[in-house]
Short mmCIF file of N, CA and C in Angstrom, two decimals:
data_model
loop_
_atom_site.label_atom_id
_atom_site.label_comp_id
_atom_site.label_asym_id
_atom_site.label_seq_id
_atom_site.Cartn_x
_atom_site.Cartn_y
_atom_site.Cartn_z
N UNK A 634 18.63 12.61 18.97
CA UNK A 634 17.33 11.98 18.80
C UNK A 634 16.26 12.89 19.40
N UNK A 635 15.04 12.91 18.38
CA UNK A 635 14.26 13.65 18.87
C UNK A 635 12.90 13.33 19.85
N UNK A 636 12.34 13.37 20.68
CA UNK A 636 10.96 12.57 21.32
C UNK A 636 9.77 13.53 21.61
N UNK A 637 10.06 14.33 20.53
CA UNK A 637 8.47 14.92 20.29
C UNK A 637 7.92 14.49 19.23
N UNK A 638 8.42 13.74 18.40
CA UNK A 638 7.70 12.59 17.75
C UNK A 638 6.48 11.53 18.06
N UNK A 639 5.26 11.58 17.80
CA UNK A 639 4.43 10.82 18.47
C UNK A 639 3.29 9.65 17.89
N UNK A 640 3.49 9.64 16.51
CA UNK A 640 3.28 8.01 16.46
C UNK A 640 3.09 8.66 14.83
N UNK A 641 3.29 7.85 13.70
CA UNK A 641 3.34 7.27 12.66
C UNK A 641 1.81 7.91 11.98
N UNK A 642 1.53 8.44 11.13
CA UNK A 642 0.22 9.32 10.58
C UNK A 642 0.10 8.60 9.18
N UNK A 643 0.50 8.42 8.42
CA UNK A 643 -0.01 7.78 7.32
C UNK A 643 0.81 8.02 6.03
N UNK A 644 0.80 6.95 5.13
CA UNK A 644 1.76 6.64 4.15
C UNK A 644 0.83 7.43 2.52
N UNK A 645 1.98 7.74 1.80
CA UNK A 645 1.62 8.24 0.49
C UNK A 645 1.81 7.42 -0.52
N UNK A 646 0.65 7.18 -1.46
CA UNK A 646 0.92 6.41 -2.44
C UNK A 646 0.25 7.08 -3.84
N UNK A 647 1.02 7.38 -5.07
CA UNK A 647 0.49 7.77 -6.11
C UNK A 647 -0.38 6.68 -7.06
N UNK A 648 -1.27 7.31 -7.75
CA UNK A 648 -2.14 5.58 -8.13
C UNK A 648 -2.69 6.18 -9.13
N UNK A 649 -3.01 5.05 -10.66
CA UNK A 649 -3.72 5.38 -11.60
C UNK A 649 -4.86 6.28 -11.63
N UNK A 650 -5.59 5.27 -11.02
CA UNK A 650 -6.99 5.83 -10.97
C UNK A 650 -7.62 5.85 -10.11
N UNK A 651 -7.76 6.90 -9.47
CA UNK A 651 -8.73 6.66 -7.64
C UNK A 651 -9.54 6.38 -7.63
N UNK A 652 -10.38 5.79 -8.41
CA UNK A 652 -11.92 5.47 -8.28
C UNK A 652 -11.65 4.11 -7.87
N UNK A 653 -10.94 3.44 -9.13
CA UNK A 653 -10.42 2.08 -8.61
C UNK A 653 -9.46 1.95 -7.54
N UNK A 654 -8.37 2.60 -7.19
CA UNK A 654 -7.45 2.13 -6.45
C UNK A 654 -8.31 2.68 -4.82
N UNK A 655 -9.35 3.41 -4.62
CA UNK A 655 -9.99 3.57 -3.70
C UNK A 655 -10.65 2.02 -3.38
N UNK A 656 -11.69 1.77 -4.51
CA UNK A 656 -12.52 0.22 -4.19
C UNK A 656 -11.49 -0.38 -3.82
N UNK A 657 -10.27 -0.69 -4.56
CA UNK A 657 -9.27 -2.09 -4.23
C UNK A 657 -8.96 -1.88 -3.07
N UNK A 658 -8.44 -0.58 -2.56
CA UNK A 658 -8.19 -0.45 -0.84
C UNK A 658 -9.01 -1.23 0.44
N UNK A 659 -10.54 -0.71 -0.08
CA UNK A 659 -11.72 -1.08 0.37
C UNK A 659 -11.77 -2.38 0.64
N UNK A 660 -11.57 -3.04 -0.40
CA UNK A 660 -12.09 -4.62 -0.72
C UNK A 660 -11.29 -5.71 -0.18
N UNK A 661 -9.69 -4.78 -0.57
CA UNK A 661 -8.68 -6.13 -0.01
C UNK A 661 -8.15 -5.49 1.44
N UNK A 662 -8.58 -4.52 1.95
CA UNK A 662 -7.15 -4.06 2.86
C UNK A 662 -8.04 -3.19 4.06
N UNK A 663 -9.20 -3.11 3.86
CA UNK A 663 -10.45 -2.44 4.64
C UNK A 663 -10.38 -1.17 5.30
N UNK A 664 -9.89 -0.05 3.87
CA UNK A 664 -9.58 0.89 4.42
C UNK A 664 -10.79 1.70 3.67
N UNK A 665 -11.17 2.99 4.47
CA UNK A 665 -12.36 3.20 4.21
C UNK A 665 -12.03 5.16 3.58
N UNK A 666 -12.42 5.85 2.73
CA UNK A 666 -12.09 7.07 2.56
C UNK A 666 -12.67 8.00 3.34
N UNK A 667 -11.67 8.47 4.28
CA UNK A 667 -12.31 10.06 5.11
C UNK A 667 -11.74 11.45 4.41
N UNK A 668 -11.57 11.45 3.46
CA UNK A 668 -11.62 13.00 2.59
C UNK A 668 -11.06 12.54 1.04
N UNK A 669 -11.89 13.17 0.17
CA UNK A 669 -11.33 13.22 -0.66
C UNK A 669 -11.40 14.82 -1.43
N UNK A 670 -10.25 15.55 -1.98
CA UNK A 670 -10.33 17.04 -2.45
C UNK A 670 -9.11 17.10 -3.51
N UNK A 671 -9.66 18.22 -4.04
CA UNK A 671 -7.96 18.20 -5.16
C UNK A 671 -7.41 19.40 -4.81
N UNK A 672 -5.90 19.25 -5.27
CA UNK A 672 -5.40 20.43 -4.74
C UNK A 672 -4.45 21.12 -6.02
N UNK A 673 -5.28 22.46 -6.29
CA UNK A 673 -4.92 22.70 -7.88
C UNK A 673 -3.11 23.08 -7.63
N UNK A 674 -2.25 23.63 -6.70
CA UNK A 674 -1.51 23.79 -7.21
C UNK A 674 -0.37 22.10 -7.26
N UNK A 675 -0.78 20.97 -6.70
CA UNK A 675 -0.19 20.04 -7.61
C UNK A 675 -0.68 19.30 -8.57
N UNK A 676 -1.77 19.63 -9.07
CA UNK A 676 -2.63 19.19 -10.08
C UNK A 676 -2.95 17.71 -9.54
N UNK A 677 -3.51 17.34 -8.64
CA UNK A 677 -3.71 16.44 -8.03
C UNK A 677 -5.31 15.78 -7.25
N UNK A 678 -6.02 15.22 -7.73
CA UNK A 678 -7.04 14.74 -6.59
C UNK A 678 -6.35 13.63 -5.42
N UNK A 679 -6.25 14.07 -4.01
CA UNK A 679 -5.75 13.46 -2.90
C UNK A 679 -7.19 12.52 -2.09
N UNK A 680 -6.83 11.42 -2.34
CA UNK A 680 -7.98 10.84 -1.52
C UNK A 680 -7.22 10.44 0.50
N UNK A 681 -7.82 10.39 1.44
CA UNK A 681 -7.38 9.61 2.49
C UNK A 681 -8.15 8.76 2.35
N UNK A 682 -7.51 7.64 3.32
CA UNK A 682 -8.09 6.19 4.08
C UNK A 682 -7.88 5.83 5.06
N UNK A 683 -8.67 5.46 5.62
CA UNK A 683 -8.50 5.04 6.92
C UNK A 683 -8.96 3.96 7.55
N UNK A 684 -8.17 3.26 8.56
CA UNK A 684 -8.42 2.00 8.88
C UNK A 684 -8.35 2.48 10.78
N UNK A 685 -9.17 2.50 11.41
CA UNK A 685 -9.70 2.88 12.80
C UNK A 685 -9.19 1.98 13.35
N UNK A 686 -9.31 0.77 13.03
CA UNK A 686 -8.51 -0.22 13.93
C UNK A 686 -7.57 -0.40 14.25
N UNK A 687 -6.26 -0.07 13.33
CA UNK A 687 -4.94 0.26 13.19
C UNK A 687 -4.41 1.56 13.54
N UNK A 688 -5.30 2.69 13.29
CA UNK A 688 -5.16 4.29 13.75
C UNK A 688 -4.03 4.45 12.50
N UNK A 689 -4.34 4.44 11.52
CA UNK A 689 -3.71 4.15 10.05
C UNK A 689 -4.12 5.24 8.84
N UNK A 690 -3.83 5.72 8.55
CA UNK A 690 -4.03 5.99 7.35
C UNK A 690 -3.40 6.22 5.96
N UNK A 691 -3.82 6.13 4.98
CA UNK A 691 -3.09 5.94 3.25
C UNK A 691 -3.43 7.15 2.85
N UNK A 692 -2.80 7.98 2.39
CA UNK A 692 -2.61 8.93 1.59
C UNK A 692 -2.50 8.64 -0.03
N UNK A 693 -3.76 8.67 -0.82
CA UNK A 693 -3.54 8.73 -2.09
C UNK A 693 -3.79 9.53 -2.99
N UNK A 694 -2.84 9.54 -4.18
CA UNK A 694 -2.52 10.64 -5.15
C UNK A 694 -2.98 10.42 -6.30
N UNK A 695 -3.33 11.00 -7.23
CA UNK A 695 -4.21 10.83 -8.60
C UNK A 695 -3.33 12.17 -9.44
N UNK A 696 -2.07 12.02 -9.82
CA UNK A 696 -2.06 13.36 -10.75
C UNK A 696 -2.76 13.62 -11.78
N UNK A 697 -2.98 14.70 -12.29
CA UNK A 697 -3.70 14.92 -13.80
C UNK A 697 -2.55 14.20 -14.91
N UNK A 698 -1.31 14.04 -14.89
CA UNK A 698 -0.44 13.72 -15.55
C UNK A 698 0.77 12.03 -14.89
N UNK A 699 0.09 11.81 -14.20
CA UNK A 699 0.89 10.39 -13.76
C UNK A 699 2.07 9.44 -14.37
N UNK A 700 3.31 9.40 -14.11
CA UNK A 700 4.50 8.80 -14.62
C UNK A 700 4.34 6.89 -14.36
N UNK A 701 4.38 6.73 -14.70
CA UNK A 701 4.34 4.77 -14.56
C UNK A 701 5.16 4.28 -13.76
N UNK A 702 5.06 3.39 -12.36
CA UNK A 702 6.08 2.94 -11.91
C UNK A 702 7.06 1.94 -13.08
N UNK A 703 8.67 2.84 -12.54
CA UNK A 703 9.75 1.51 -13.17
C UNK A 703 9.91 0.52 -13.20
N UNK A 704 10.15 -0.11 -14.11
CA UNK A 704 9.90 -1.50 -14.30
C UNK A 704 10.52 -2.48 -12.68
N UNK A 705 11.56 -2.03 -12.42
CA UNK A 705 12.39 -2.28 -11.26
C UNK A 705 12.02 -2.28 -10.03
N UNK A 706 10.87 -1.07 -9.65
CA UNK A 706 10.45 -1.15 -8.99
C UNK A 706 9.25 -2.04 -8.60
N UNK A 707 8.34 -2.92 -9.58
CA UNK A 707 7.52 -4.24 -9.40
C UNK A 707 7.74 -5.05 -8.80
N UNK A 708 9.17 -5.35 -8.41
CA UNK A 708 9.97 -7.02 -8.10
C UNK A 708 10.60 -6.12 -6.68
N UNK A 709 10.17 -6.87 -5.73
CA UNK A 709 10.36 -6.94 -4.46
C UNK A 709 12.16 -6.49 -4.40
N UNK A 710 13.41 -7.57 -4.31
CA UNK A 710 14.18 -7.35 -4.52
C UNK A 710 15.25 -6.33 -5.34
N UNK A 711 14.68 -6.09 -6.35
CA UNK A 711 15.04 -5.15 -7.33
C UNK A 711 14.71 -3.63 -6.54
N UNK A 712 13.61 -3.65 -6.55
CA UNK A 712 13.00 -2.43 -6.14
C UNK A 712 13.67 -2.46 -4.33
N UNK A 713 14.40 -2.94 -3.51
CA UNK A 713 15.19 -2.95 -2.43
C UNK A 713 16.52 -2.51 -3.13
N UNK A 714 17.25 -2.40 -4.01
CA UNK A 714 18.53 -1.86 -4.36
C UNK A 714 18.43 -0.56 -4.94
N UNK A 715 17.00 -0.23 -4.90
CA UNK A 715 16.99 1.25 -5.74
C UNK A 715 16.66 2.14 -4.50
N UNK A 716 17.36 2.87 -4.34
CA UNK A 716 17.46 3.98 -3.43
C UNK A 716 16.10 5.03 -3.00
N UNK A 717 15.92 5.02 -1.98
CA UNK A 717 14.37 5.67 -1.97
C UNK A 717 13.29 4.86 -1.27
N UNK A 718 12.17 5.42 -0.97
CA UNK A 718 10.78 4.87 0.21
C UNK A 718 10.59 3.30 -0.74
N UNK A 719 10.21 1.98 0.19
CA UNK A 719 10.40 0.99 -0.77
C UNK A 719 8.26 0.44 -0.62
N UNK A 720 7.66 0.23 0.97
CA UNK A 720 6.55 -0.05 0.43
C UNK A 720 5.92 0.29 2.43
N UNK A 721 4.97 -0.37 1.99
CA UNK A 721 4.14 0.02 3.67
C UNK A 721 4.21 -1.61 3.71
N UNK A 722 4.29 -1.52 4.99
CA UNK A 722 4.31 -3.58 5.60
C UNK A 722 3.35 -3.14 6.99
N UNK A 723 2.35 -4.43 6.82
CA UNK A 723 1.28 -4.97 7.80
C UNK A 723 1.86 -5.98 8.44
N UNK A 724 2.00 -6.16 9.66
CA UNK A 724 1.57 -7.16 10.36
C UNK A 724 0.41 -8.25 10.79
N UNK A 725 0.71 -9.17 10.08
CA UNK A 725 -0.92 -10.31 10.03
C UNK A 725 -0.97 -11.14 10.90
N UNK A 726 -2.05 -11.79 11.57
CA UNK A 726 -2.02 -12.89 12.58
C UNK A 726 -2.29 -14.03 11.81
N UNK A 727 -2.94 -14.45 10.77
CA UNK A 727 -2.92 -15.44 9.42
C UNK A 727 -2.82 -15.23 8.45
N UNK A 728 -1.40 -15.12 7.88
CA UNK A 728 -1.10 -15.47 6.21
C UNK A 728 -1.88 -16.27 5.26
N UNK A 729 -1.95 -17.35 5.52
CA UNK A 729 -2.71 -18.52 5.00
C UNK A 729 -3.88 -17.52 4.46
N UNK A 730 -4.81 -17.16 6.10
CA UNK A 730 -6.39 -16.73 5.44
C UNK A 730 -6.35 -15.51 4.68
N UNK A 731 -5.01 -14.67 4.60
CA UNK A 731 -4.98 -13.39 3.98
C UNK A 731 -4.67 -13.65 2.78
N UNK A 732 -4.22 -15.01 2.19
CA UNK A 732 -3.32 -15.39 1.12
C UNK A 732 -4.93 -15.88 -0.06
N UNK A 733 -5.49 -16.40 0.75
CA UNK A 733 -6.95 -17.32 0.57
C UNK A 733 -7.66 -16.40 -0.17
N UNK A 734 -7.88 -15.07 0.52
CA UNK A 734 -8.99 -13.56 0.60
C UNK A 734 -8.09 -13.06 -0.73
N UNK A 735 -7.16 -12.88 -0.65
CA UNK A 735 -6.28 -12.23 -2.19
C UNK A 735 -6.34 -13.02 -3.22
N UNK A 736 -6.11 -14.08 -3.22
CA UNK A 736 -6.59 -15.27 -4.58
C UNK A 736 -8.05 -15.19 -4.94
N UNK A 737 -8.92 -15.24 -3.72
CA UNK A 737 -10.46 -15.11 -4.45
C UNK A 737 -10.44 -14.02 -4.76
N UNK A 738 -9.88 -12.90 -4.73
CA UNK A 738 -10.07 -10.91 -4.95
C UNK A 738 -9.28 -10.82 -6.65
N UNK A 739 -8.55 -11.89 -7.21
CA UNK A 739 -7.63 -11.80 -7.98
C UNK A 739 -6.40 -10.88 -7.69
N UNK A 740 -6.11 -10.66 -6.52
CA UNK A 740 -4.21 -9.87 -5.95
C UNK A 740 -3.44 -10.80 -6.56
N UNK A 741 -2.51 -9.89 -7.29
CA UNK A 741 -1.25 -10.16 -7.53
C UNK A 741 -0.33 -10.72 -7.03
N UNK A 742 -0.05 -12.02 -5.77
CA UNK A 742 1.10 -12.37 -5.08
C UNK A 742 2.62 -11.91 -5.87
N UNK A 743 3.18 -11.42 -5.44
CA UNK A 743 4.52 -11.20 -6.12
C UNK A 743 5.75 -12.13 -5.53
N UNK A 744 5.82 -12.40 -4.16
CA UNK A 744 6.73 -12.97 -3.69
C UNK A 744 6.53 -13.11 -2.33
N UNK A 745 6.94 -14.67 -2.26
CA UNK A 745 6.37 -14.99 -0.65
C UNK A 745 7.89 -15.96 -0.02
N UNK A 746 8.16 -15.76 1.06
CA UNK A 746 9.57 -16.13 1.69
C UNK A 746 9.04 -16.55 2.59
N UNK A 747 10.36 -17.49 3.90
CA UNK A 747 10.25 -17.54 4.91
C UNK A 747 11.29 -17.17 5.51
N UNK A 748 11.32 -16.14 6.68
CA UNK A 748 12.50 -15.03 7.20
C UNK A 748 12.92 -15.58 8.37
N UNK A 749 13.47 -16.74 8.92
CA UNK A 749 13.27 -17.59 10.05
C UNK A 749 12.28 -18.17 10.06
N UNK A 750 11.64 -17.33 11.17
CA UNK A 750 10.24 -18.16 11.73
C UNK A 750 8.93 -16.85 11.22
N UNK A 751 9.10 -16.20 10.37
CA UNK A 751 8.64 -15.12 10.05
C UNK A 751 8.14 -15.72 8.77
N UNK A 752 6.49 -15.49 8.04
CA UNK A 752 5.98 -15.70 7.27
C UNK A 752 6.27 -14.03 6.19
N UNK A 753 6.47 -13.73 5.42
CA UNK A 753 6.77 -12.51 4.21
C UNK A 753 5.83 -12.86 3.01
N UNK A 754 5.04 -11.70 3.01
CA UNK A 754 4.16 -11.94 1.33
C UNK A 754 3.93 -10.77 0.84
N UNK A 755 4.57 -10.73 -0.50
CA UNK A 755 4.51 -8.69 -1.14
C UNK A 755 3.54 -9.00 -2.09
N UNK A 756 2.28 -8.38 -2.72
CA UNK A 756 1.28 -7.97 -2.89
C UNK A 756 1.81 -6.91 -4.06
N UNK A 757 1.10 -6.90 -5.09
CA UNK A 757 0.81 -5.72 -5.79
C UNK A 757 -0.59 -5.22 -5.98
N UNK A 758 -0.65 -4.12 -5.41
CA UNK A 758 -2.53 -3.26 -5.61
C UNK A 758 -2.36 -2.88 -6.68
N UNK A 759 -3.52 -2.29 -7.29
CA UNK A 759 -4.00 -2.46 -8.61
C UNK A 759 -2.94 -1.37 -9.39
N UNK A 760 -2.26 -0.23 -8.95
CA UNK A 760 -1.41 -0.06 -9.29
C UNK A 760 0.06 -0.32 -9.66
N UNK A 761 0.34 -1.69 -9.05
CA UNK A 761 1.32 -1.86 -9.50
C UNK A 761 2.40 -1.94 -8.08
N UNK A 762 1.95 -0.90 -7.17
CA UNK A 762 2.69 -0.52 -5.86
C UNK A 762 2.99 -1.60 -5.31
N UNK A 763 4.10 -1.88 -4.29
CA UNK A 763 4.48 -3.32 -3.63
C UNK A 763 3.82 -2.88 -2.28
N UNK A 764 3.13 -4.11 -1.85
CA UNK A 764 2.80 -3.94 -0.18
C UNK A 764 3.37 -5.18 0.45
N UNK A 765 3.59 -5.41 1.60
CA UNK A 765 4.12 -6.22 2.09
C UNK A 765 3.34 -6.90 3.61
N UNK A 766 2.97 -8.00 3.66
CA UNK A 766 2.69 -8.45 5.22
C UNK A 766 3.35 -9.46 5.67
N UNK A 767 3.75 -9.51 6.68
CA UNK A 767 4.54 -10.55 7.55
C UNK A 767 3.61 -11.14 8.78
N UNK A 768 3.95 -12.28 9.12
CA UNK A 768 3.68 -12.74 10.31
C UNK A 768 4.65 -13.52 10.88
N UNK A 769 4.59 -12.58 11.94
CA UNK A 769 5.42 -13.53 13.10
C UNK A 769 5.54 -14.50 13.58
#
């Protein structure tokens, strides 16, 4: 085990269209863009985001040529038996009011459980991507 490891920098997500999947970040998830540049040898515009409060940031991808997530991968479960990175999970202090804020935004609920005493709700952003928040 290694302990020059020192805390968690930020998750990658590939996305239709960054113009939109930037606002939707914005709107539902209050992450704000601190760079955006392209980088010709992956044919790519890379936006960041960042959320200061969390010391967080999203890494997003825009290829010039973009593949469609698998169908398999949409459905919470499904997309857990396929091998590979599965989604980013938040920790919430109210489900309820986060559940409230995504219905008036039109979010996708995909699937909502109870894990014990643990509240679970996976989310699809406008791409399609699964996100996940729990409360304890």
């Amino acid at each position: 085990m290694t302990s020059n490891i020192t805390k968690v920098l930020h998750t990658g997500i590939s996305v239709r269209d960054m113009d939109e999947s930037v606002a939707w970040y914005e709107k539902n998830l209050g992450f704000s863009p601190v760079s955006d540049d392209y980088a010709p040898p992956l044919k790519a515009r890379i936006v960041f985001l960042r959320r200061d409060d969390l010391d967080y940031e999203l890494e997003l991808f825009q290829y010039d040529d973009p593949k469609p997530i698998p169908s398999e991968r949409l459905i919470p479960n499904s997309d857990l038996q396929t091998i590979g990175t599965k989604h980013v999970a938040f920790l919430v202090d109210n489900m309820e009011e986060l559940k409230k804020g995504f219905l008036e935004n039109g979010v996708e609920i995909v699937h909502e459980v109870h894990m014990g005493t643990d509240s679970v709700m996976f989310i699809h952003d406008c791409n399609g991507v699964l996100i996940e928040f729990i409360q304890k």
